[in-house]
Coordinates of N, CA and C in Angstrom, one line a residue:
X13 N -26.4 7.8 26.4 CA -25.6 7.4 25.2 C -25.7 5.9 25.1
X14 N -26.0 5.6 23.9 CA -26.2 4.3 23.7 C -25.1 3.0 23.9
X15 N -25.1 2.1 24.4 CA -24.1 1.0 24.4 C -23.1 0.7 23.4
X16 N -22.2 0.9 23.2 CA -21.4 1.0 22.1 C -21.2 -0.8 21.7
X17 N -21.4 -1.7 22.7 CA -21.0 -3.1 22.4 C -22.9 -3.4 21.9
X18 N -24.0 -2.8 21.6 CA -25.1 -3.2 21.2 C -25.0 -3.8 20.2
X19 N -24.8 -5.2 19.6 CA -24.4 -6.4 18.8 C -25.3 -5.3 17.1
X20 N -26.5 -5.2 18.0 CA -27.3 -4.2 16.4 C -26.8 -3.4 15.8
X21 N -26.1 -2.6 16.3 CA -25.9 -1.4 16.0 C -24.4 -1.8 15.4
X22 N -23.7 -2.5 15.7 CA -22.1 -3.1 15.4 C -21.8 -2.8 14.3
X23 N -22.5 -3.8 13.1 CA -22.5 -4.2 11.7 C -22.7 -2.8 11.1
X24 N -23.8 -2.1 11.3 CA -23.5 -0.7 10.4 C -22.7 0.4 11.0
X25 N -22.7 0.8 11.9 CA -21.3 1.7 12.2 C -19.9 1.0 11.5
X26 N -19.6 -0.3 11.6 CA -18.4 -1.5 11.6 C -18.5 -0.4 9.8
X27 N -19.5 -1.0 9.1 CA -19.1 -0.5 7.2 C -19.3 0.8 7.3
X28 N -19.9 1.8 8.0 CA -20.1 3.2 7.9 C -18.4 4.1 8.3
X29 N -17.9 3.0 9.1 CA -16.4 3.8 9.2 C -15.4 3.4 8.5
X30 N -15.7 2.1 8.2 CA -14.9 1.4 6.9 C -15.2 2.4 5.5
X31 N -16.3 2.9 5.6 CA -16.5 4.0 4.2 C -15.7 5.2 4.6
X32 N -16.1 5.8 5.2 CA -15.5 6.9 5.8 C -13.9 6.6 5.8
X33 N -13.3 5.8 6.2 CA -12.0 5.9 6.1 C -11.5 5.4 4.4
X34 N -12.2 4.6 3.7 CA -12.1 4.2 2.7 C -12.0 5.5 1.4
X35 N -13.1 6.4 1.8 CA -13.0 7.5 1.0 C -11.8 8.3 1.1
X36 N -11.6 8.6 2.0 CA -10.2 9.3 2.8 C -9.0 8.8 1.6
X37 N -8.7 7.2 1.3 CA -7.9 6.6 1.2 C -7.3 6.7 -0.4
X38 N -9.1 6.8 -0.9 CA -9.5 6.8 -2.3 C -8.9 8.3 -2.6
X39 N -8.8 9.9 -1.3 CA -8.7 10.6 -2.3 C -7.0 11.3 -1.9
X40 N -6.8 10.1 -1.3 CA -4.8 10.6 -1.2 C -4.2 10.8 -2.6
X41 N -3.5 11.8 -3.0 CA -3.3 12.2 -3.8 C -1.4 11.7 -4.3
X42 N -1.1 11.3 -5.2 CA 0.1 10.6 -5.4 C 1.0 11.2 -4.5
X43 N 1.4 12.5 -4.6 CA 2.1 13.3 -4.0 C 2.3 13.5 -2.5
X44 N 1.2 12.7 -2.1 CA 1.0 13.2 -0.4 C 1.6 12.0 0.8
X45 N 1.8 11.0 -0.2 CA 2.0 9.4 0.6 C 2.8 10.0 1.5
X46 N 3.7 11.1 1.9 CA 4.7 11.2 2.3 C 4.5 12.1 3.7
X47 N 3.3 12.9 3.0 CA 3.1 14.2 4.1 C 2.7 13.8 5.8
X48 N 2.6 14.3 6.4 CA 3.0 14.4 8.2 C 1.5 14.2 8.3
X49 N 1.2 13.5 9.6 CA -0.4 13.3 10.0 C -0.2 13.7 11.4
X50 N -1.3 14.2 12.4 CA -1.3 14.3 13.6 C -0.7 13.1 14.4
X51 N -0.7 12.2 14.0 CA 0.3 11.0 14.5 C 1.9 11.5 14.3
X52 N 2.3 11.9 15.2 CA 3.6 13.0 14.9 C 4.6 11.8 14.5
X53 N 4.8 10.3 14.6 CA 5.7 9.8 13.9 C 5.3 9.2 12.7
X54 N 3.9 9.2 12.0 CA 3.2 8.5 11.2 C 3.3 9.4 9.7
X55 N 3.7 9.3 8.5 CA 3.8 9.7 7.2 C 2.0 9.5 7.0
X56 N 1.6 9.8 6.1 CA 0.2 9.4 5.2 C 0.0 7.7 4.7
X57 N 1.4 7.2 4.5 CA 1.6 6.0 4.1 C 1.3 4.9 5.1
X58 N 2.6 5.6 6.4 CA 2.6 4.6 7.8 C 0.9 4.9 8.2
X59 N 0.4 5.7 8.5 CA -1.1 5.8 8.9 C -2.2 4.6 7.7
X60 N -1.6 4.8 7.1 CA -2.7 3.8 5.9 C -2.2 2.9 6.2
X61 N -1.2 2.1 6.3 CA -0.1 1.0 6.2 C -1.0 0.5 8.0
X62 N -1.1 1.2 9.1 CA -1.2 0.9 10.7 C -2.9 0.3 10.3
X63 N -3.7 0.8 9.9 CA -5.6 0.4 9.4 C -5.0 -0.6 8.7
X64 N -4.6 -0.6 7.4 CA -4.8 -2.4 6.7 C -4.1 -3.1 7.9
X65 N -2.9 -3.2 8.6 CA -2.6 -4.0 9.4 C -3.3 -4.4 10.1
X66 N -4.5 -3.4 10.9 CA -5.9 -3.6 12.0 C -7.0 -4.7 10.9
X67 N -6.9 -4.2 9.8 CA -8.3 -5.1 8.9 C -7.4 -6.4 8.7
X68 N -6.3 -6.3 8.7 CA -5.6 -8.1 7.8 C -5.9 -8.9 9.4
X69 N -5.6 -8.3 10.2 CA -6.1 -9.1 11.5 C -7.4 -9.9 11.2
X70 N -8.2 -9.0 11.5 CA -9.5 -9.6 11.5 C -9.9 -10.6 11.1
X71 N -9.7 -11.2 10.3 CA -10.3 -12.3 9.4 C -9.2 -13.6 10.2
X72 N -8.0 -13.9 10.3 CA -7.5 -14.8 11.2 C -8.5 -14.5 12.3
X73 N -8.5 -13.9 13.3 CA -8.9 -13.7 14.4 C -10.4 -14.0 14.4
X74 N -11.4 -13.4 13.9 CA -13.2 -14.1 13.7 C -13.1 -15.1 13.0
X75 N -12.6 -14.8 11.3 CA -13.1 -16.2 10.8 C -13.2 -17.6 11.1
X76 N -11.3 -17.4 11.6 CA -10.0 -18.2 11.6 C -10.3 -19.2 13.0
X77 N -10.6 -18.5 13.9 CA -10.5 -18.5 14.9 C -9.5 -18.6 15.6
X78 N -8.6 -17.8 14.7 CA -6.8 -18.3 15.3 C -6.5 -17.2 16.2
X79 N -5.5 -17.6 17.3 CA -5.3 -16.8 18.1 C -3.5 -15.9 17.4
X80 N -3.4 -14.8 18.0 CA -2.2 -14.0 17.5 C -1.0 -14.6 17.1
X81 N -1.0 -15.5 18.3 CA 0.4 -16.1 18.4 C 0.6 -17.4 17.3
X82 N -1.1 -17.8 16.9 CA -0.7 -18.5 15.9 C -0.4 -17.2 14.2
X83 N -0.9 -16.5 14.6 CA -1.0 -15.9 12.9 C 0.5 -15.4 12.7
X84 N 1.3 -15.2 14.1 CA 2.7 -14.7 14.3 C 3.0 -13.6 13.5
X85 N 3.9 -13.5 12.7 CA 4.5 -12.3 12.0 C 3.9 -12.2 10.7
X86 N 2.8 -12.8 10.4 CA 2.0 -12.8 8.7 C 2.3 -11.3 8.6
X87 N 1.6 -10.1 9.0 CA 1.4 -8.8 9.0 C 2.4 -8.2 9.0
X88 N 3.8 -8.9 9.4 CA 4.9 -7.6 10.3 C 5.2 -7.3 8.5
X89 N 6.2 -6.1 8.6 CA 6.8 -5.4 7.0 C 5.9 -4.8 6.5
X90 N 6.1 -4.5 5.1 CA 5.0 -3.6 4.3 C 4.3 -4.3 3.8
X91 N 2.8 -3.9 4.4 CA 1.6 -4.4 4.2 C 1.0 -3.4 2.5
X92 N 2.0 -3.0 2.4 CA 0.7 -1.9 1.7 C 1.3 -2.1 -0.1
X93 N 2.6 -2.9 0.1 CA 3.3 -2.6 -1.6 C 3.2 -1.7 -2.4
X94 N 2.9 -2.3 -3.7 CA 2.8 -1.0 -4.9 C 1.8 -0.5 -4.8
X95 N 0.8 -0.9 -4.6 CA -0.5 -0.1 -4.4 C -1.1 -0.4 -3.6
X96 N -1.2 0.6 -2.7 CA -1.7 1.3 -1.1 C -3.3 1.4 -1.2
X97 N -3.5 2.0 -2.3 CA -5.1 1.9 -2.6 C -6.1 0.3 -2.4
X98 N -4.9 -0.1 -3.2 CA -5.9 -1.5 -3.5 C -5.7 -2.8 -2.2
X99 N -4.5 -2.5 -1.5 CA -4.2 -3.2 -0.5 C -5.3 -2.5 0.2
X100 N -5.5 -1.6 1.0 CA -6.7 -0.7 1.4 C -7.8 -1.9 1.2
X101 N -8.5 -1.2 0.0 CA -9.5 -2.0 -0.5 C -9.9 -3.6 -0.5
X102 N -8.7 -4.6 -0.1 CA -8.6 -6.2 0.2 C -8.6 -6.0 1.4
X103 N -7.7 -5.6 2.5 CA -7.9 -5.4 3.5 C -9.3 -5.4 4.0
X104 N -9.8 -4.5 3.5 CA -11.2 -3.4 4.5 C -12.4 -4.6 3.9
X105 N -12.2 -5.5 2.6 CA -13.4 -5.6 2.2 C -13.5 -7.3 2.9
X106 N -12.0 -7.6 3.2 CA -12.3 -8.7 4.2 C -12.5 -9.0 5.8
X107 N -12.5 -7.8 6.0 CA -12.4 -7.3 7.6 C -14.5 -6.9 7.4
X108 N -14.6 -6.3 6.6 CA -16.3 -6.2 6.4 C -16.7 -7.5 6.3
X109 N -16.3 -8.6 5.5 CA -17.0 -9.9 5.4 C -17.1 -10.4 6.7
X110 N -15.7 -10.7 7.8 CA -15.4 -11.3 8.6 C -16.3 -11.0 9.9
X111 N -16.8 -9.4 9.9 CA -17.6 -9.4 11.0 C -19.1 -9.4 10.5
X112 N -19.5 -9.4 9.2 CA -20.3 -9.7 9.1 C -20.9 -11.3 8.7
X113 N -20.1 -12.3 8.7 CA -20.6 -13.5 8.9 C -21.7 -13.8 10.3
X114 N -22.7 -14.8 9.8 CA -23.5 -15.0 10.7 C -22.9 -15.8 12.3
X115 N -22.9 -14.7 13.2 CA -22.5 -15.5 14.4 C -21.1 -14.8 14.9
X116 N -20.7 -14.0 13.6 CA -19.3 -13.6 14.2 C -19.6 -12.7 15.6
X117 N -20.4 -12.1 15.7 CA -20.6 -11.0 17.0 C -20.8 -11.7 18.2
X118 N -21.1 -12.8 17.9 CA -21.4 -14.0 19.3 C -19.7 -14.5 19.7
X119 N -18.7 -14.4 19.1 CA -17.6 -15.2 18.7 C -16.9 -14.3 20.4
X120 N -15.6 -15.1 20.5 CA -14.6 -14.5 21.3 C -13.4 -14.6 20.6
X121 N -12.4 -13.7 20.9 CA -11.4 -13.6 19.7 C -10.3 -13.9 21.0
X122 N -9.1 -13.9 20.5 CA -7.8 -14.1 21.5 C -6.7 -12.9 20.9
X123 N -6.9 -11.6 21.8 CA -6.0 -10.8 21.5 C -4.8 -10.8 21.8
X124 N -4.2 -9.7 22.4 CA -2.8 -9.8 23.0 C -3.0 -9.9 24.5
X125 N -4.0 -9.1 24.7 CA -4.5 -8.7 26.1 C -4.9 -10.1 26.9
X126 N -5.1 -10.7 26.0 CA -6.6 -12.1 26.3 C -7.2 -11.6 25.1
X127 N -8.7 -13.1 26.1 CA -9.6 -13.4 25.3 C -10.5 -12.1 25.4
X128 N -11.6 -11.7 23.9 CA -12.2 -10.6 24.3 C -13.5 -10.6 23.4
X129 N -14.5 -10.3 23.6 CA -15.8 -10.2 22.9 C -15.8 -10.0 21.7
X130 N -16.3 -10.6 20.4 CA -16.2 -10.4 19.6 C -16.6 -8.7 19.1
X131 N -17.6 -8.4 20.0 CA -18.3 -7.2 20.2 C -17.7 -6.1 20.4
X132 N -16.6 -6.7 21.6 CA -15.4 -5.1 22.1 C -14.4 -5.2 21.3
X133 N -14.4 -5.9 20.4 CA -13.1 -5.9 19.4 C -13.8 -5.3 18.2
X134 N -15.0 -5.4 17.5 CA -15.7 -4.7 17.2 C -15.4 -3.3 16.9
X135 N -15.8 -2.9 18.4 CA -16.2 -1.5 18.8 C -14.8 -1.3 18.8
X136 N -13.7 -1.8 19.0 CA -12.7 -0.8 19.4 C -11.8 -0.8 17.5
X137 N -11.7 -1.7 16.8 CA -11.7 -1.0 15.2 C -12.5 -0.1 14.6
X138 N -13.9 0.1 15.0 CA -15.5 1.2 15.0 C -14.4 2.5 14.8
X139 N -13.4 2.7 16.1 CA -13.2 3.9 17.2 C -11.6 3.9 16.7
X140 N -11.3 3.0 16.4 CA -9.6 3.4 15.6 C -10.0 3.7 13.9
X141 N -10.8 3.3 13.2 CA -11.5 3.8 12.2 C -11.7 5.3 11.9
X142 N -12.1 5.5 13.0 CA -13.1 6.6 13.2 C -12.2 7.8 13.1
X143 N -11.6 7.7 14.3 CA -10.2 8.8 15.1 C -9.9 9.1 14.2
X144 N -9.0 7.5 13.4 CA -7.7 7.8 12.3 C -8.1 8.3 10.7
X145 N -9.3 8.3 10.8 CA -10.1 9.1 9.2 C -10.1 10.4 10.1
X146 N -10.1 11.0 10.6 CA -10.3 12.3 11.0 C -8.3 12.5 10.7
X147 N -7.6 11.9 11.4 CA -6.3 12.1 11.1 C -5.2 12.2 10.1
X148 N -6.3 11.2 8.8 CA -5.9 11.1 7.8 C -7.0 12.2 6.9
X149 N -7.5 12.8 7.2 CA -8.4 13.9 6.6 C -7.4 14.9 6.9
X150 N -6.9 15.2 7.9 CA -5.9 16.4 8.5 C -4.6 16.7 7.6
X151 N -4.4 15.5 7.5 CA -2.8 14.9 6.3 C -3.0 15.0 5.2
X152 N -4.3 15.3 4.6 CA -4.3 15.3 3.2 C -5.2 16.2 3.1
X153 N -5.3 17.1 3.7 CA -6.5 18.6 3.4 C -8.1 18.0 3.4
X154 N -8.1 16.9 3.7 CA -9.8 16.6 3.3 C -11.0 17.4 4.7
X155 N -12.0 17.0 4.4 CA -12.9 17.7 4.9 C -12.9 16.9 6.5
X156 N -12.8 17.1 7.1 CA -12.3 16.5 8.6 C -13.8 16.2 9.7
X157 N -14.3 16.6 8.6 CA -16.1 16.5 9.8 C -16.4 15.2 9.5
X158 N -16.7 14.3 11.1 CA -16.8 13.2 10.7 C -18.3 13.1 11.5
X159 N -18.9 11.7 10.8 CA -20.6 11.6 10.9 C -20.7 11.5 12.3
X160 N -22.2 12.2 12.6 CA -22.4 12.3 13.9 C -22.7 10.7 14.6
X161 N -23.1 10.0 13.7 CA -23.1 8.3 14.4 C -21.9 7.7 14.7
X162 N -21.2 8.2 13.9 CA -19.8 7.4 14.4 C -19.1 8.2 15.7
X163 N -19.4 9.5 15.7 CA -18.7 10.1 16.6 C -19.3 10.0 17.9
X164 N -20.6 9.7 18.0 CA -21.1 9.0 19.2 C -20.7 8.1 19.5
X165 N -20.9 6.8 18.6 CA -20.5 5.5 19.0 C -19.2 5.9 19.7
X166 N -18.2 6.5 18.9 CA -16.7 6.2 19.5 C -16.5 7.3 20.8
X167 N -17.3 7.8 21.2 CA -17.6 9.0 22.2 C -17.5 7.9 23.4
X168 N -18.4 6.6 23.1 CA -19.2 6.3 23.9 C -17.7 5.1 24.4
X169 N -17.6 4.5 23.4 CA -16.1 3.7 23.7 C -14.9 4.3 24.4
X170 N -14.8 5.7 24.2 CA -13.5 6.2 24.7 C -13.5 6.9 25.7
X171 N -14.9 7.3 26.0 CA -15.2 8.1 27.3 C -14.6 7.6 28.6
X172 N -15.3 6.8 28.7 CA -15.1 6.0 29.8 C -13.9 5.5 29.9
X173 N -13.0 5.2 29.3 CA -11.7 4.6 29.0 C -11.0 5.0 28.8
X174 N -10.7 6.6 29.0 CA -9.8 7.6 28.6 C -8.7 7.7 29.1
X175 N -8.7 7.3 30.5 CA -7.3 7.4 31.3 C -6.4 6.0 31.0
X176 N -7.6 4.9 30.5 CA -6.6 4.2 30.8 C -6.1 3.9 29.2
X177 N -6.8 4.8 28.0 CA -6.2 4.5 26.8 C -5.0 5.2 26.6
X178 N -5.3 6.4 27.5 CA -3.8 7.7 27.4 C -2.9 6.4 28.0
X179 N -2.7 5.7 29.0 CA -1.7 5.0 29.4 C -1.6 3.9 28.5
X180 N -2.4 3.5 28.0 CA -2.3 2.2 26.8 C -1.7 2.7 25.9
X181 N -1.0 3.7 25.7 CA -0.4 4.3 24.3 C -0.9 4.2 23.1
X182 N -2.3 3.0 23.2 CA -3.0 3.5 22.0 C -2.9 4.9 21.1
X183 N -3.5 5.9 22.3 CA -3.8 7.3 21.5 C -2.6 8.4 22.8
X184 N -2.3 9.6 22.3 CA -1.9 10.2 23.1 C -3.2 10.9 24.8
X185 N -2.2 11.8 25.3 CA -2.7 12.0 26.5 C -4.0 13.0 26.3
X186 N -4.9 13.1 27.0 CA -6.4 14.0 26.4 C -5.9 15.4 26.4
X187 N -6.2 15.9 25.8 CA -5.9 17.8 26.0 C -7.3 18.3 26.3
X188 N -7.0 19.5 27.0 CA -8.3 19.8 27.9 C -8.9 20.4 26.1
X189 N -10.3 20.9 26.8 CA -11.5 21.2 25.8 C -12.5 21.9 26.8
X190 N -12.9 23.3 26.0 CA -14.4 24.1 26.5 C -15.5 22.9 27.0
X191 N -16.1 23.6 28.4 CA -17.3 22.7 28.3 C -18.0 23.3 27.3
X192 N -18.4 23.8 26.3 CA -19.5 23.6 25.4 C -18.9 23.3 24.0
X193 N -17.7 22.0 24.1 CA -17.0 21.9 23.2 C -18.1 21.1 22.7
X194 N -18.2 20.7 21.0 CA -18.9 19.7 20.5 C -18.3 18.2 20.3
X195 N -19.7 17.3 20.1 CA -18.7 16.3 20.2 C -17.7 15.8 19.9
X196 N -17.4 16.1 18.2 CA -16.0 15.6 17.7 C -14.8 16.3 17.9
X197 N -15.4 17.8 18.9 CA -13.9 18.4 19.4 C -13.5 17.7 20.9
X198 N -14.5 17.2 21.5 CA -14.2 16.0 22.8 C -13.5 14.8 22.4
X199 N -14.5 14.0 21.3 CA -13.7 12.8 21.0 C -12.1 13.1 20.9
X200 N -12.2 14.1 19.9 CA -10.4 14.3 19.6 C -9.8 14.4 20.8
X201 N -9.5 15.5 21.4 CA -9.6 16.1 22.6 C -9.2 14.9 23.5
X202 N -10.4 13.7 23.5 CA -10.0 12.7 24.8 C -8.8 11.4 24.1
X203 N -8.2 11.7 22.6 CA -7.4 10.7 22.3 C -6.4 11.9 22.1
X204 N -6.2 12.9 22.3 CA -5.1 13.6 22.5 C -4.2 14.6 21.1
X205 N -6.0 14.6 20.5 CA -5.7 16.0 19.4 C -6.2 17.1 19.4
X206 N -5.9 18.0 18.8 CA -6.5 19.5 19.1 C -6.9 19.3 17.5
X207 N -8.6 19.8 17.5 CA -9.2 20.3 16.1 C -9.1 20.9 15.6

């Protein structure tokens, strides 16, 4: 399995999940803002509302080079106002610029954790992208098959880091899966959904 921090490979997965979740976003239907997502405390809204908060980061953090504690509460409340679509859309399209500036993949950012590669910060929006379009496909009836490049990449991020993401509360705890489960029934599977 290929290196998930490979700086090449970054930039097009990075807009390939950004589409992927973008489409998702494009086809929420007026009536659904409300409906229940596999995120058992998350509405359709709070799930859209938790990604722009991940993309409004980004650009303090690469461009900025500001660390959290300076960007402080910019993000806290509703990110999303009258229109969730188009906040979506400003969000994602400045979180696409910010890692694609020349040099940003070389960068170190200042998370909560610490300092961290511009690369694994990266990869780990790639992989919260990724999940949370499958989740928000679930919430709103869409087609839930997600591309096999993305579901490798984020295979390859979460494999290995399973136990300690179940305890990060990032994602819930893994639910077991057939060995000849496929891969996007493992991915889910190891962030603690059933397909």
């Amino acid at each position: 399995m290929p290196n998930p921090h490979v700086p090449s490979e970054l930039p097009a997965r990075h807009v390939e999940a950004l589409k992927l979740f973008s489409e998702r976003v494009h086809a929420i239907r007026p009536d659904q803002w409300d409906a229940p997502t596999p995120c058992t405390e998350w509405s359709v809204r709070d799930l859209v509302a938790h990604l722009v908060g991940e993309q409004l980061w980004v650009v303090p953090l690469v461009s900025e080079h500001r660390t959290m504690a300076e960007v402080g509460d910019a993000f806290d409340g509703d990110v999303l106002g009258d229109d969730p679509v188009a906040a979506w859309d400003d969000a994602a399209a400045g979180a696409r610029a910010a890692f694609a500036e020349k040099g940003a993949l070389d960068r170190v950012v200042h998370l909560s954790y610490g300092q961290t590669p511009a690369t694994a910060y990266c990869a780990q929006m790639i992989t919260d992208l990724t999940v949370h379009a499958w989740d928000l496909s679930r919430g709103i009836g869409a087609d839930e098959s997600l591309p096999e490049t993305l579901v490798r990449f984020a295979l390859g991020e979460v494999g290995p880091n399973a136990g300690a993401l179940a305890g990060s509360g990032l994602f819930a705890q893994a639910v077991p899966t057939p060995q000849d489960a496929d891969a996007q029934t493992r991915l889910l599977a190891l962030t603690g959904r059933r397909a």
